[in-house]
CSV table of C-alpha atoms in Angstrom, one decimal:
chain,number,residue,atom,x,y,z
I,9,UNK,CA,32.7,24.3,12.0
I,10,UNK,CA,32.5,21.7,14.2
I,11,UNK,CA,30.5,18.4,13.2
I,12,UNK,CA,27.4,16.8,14.9
I,13,UNK,CA,28.2,13.3,14.4
I,14,UNK,CA,24.5,12.1,15.5
I,15,UNK,CA,23.7,15.0,12.9
I,16,UNK,CA,25.4,13.5,10.1
I,17,UNK,CA,24.3,9.9,11.2
I,18,UNK,CA,20.6,11.0,10.5
I,19,UNK,CA,21.2,12.9,7.6
I,20,UNK,CA,23.0,9.5,5.9
I,21,UNK,CA,20.5,7.0,7.2
I,22,UNK,CA,18.0,9.9,5.6
I,23,UNK,CA,19.8,9.6,2.1
I,24,UNK,CA,20.1,5.5,1.9
I,25,UNK,CA,15.9,5.5,3.1
I,26,UNK,CA,15.1,7.6,0.1
I,27,UNK,CA,17.6,5.8,-2.2
I,28,UNK,CA,16.0,2.6,-1.6
I,29,UNK,CA,12.8,3.8,-2.1
I,30,UNK,CA,13.4,4.9,-5.5
I,31,UNK,CA,15.4,1.3,-6.3
I,32,UNK,CA,12.9,-0.6,-5.2
I,33,UNK,CA,10.1,1.0,-6.9
I,34,UNK,CA,11.9,0.3,-9.8
I,35,UNK,CA,13.2,-2.8,-9.3
I,36,UNK,CA,10.7,-4.5,-6.7
I,37,UNK,CA,12.2,-6.1,-3.5
I,38,UNK,CA,13.4,-9.3,-5.4
I,39,UNK,CA,15.0,-7.3,-8.0
I,40,UNK,CA,16.8,-4.3,-5.8
I,41,UNK,CA,20.9,-4.9,-5.0
I,42,UNK,CA,22.6,-3.5,-2.2
I,43,UNK,CA,24.7,-1.9,-4.4
I,44,UNK,CA,22.4,-0.7,-6.5
I,45,UNK,CA,20.9,1.4,-3.5
I,46,UNK,CA,24.8,2.1,-2.3
I,47,UNK,CA,24.5,3.8,-5.9
I,48,UNK,CA,21.9,5.3,-6.1
I,49,UNK,CA,22.1,7.2,-2.3
I,50,UNK,CA,26.0,7.9,-3.6
I,51,UNK,CA,27.9,6.0,-0.4
I,52,UNK,CA,29.8,2.7,-0.5
I,53,UNK,CA,28.3,-0.9,0.4
I,54,UNK,CA,30.7,-1.2,3.4
I,55,UNK,CA,28.8,2.4,4.6
I,56,UNK,CA,25.6,0.8,3.7
I,57,UNK,CA,25.7,-2.1,5.6
I,58,UNK,CA,27.2,-0.1,8.4
I,59,UNK,CA,23.8,1.3,9.0
I,60,UNK,CA,21.6,-1.5,7.3
I,61,UNK,CA,22.8,-4.9,7.6
I,62,UNK,CA,20.5,-6.3,4.8
I,63,UNK,CA,18.1,-5.6,2.5
I,64,UNK,CA,15.6,-7.2,4.1
I,65,UNK,CA,16.5,-5.0,7.3
I,66,UNK,CA,16.2,-1.7,4.7
I,67,UNK,CA,13.0,-2.4,3.5
I,68,UNK,CA,11.0,-3.9,6.4
I,69,UNK,CA,12.4,-0.1,7.7
I,70,UNK,CA,10.3,1.5,4.8
I,71,UNK,CA,7.3,-0.4,5.1
I,72,UNK,CA,6.8,0.2,8.7
I,73,UNK,CA,7.4,4.1,8.1
I,74,UNK,CA,5.2,4.4,5.1
I,75,UNK,CA,2.2,1.8,7.3
I,76,UNK,CA,2.3,3.9,9.9
I,77,UNK,CA,1.1,7.2,7.2
I,78,UNK,CA,-1.2,4.2,5.1
I,79,UNK,CA,-3.5,2.8,7.5
I,80,UNK,CA,-4.2,5.8,9.6
I,81,UNK,CA,-5.4,7.4,6.6
I,82,UNK,CA,-7.6,4.5,5.7
I,83,UNK,CA,-9.4,4.9,9.4
I,84,UNK,CA,-10.1,8.5,8.5
I,85,UNK,CA,-12.5,7.5,5.6
I,86,UNK,CA,-13.9,4.7,7.7
I,87,UNK,CA,-14.8,6.9,10.0
I,88,UNK,CA,-15.7,9.5,8.2
I,89,UNK,CA,-19.2,10.7,8.2
I,90,UNK,CA,-19.6,10.5,4.4
I,91,UNK,CA,-22.4,9.5,2.3
I,92,UNK,CA,-21.4,5.6,1.2
I,93,UNK,CA,-20.9,5.9,-2.2
I,94,UNK,CA,-18.6,9.1,-1.4
I,95,UNK,CA,-16.7,6.9,1.0
I,96,UNK,CA,-16.6,3.9,-1.4
I,97,UNK,CA,-15.1,6.3,-4.2
I,98,UNK,CA,-12.6,8.2,-1.5
I,99,UNK,CA,-11.3,4.5,-0.4
I,100,UNK,CA,-10.5,3.4,-3.7
I,101,UNK,CA,-9.0,6.8,-4.9
I,102,UNK,CA,-6.4,6.4,-1.4
I,103,UNK,CA,-5.7,2.8,-2.2
I,104,UNK,CA,-4.5,3.7,-5.8
I,105,UNK,CA,-2.5,6.7,-4.7
I,106,UNK,CA,-0.5,4.0,-2.7
I,107,UNK,CA,0.1,1.5,-4.6
I,108,UNK,CA,0.9,4.1,-7.5
I,109,UNK,CA,3.4,5.8,-5.0
I,110,UNK,CA,4.7,2.2,-3.3
I,111,UNK,CA,4.1,-0.8,-6.2
I,112,UNK,CA,6.4,-3.2,-3.9
I,113,UNK,CA,4.0,-3.0,-0.5
I,114,UNK,CA,1.2,-5.5,-1.5
I,115,UNK,CA,4.1,-8.3,-2.8
I,116,UNK,CA,6.1,-7.0,0.4
I,117,UNK,CA,2.7,-8.1,2.7
I,118,UNK,CA,1.7,-11.3,1.0
I,119,UNK,CA,5.3,-12.7,1.2
I,120,UNK,CA,5.1,-11.4,4.6
I,121,UNK,CA,1.3,-13.0,5.3
I,122,UNK,CA,2.8,-16.5,3.5
I,123,UNK,CA,5.6,-17.3,5.8
I,124,UNK,CA,4.3,-16.4,9.4
I,125,UNK,CA,1.2,-14.3,9.2
I,126,UNK,CA,0.2,-14.2,13.0
I,127,UNK,CA,4.3,-12.5,13.5
I,128,UNK,CA,3.6,-10.2,10.9
I,129,UNK,CA,0.6,-8.5,11.5
I,130,UNK,CA,1.5,-7.8,15.7
I,131,UNK,CA,4.8,-6.5,14.0
I,132,UNK,CA,2.9,-4.0,11.8
I,133,UNK,CA,0.1,-3.4,14.4
I,134,UNK,CA,2.8,-2.6,17.1
I,135,UNK,CA,4.0,0.4,15.4
I,136,UNK,CA,0.9,1.7,13.8
I,137,UNK,CA,-3.0,1.8,13.6
I,138,UNK,CA,-4.7,-1.3,12.8
I,139,UNK,CA,-7.4,-1.4,9.8
I,140,UNK,CA,-10.6,-0.9,11.9
I,141,UNK,CA,-13.8,-0.9,9.2
I,142,UNK,CA,-16.5,-1.6,11.2
I,143,UNK,CA,-18.1,2.0,11.5
I,144,UNK,CA,-18.0,1.1,7.0
I,145,UNK,CA,-19.4,-2.2,7.3
I,146,UNK,CA,-22.3,-0.7,9.9
I,147,UNK,CA,-23.1,2.0,7.2
I,148,UNK,CA,-23.5,-0.6,5.0
I,149,UNK,CA,-25.3,-2.8,6.8
I,150,UNK,CA,-27.8,0.3,7.9
I,151,UNK,CA,-28.2,1.4,4.0
I,152,UNK,CA,-29.7,-2.4,3.5
I,153,UNK,CA,-31.9,-1.9,6.1
I,154,UNK,CA,-33.3,1.4,5.1
I,155,UNK,CA,-33.9,0.0,1.5
I,156,UNK,CA,-31.3,2.5,-0.2
I,157,UNK,CA,-29.0,-0.1,-1.5
I,158,UNK,CA,-29.6,-3.7,-2.3
I,159,UNK,CA,-29.1,-6.6,-0.2
I,160,UNK,CA,-25.6,-7.4,0.2
I,161,UNK,CA,-23.4,-9.2,2.7
I,162,UNK,CA,-20.8,-5.5,4.2
I,163,UNK,CA,-17.8,-8.4,4.9
I,164,UNK,CA,-18.2,-9.1,1.4
I,165,UNK,CA,-18.5,-5.7,-0.4
I,166,UNK,CA,-15.8,-5.1,1.3
I,167,UNK,CA,-13.8,-7.6,0.2
I,168,UNK,CA,-15.1,-6.6,-3.1
I,169,UNK,CA,-13.7,-3.3,-3.0
I,170,UNK,CA,-10.1,-4.5,-1.1
I,171,UNK,CA,-9.3,-7.5,-4.4
I,172,UNK,CA,-10.9,-5.1,-7.0
I,173,UNK,CA,-8.3,-2.3,-5.8
I,174,UNK,CA,-5.5,-4.4,-4.9
I,175,UNK,CA,-4.9,-7.4,-7.2
I,176,UNK,CA,-3.9,-5.1,-10.4
I,177,UNK,CA,-0.5,-4.0,-8.6
I,178,UNK,CA,-0.5,-7.7,-7.1
I,179,UNK,CA,-0.7,-9.0,-10.7
I,180,UNK,CA,1.2,-6.3,-12.4
I,181,UNK,CA,3.9,-8.4,-14.3
I,182,UNK,CA,1.2,-10.4,-15.6
I,183,UNK,CA,-1.4,-8.3,-16.8
I,184,UNK,CA,1.7,-5.8,-18.5
I,185,UNK,CA,3.2,-9.2,-20.2
I,186,UNK,CA,-0.2,-10.4,-21.7
I,187,UNK,CA,-1.9,-7.2,-22.3
I,188,UNK,CA,1.2,-5.8,-23.9
I,189,UNK,CA,1.3,-2.9,-21.9
I,190,UNK,CA,4.2,-0.3,-21.4
I,191,UNK,CA,4.8,1.5,-17.8
I,192,UNK,CA,3.3,4.5,-19.1
I,193,UNK,CA,0.0,2.1,-20.6
I,194,UNK,CA,-0.5,0.5,-17.2
I,195,UNK,CA,-0.4,3.9,-15.0
I,196,UNK,CA,-2.7,5.4,-16.9
I,197,UNK,CA,-5.1,1.5,-16.9
I,198,UNK,CA,-4.9,2.0,-12.8
I,199,UNK,CA,-5.8,5.8,-12.6
I,200,UNK,CA,-8.9,4.8,-15.0
I,201,UNK,CA,-9.8,2.4,-12.1
I,202,UNK,CA,-10.2,5.4,-9.4
I,203,UNK,CA,-13.4,5.9,-11.1
I,204,UNK,CA,-14.3,2.5,-13.1
I,205,UNK,CA,-13.9,0.4,-9.6
I,206,UNK,CA,-16.3,2.9,-7.4
I,207,UNK,CA,-19.1,3.0,-10.1
I,208,UNK,CA,-19.2,-1.2,-11.1
I,209,UNK,CA,-19.5,-1.2,-6.9
I,210,UNK,CA,-22.0,1.3,-6.6
I,211,UNK,CA,-24.3,0.1,-9.9
I,212,UNK,CA,-24.2,-3.1,-8.5
I,213,UNK,CA,-25.6,-2.2,-5.1
I,214,UNK,CA,-27.8,0.6,-5.6
I,215,UNK,CA,-31.7,0.3,-6.2
């Protein structure tokens, strides 16, 4: 049977990417080594470097693939014809799902934004859909005008949603150390926030 070189290359690359995701999830971007990824993939480091010249290129490939799936999912929630409170619940639940699956994403994004925000965002938006929360912001404003919720700046509410959802992942090492939480305990705490965060925000704005 004649081997298809292109098929073999695609298979090897997929194996490397799957292995890299596992290593990045366990050790983060800073702690991961190319040798760790090669060992996880069951290949030698020379072959790994043939496909990806360095860790940064490998991570960038993974991040872009995940961002291409994640941001459109947020836009579906933003644009959905759902009551405001239900939309807030879905937004938090979706974000926590993604952050638990890809805990290295917040650190990578913050690092890239601090280094060169304009170029990083241009690169991301060139490959995936830019988040478009305008419909959610308009919905918040409409609910305020109808008197169904307290007067609140839609932008402030959006910032609260993002910060309360993302910051626990950014501050994970600090929280685990100061609160003496195991990985299992931290994950359980985060899963509790699926309900506690939306409830906190909803209670703060409902009349």
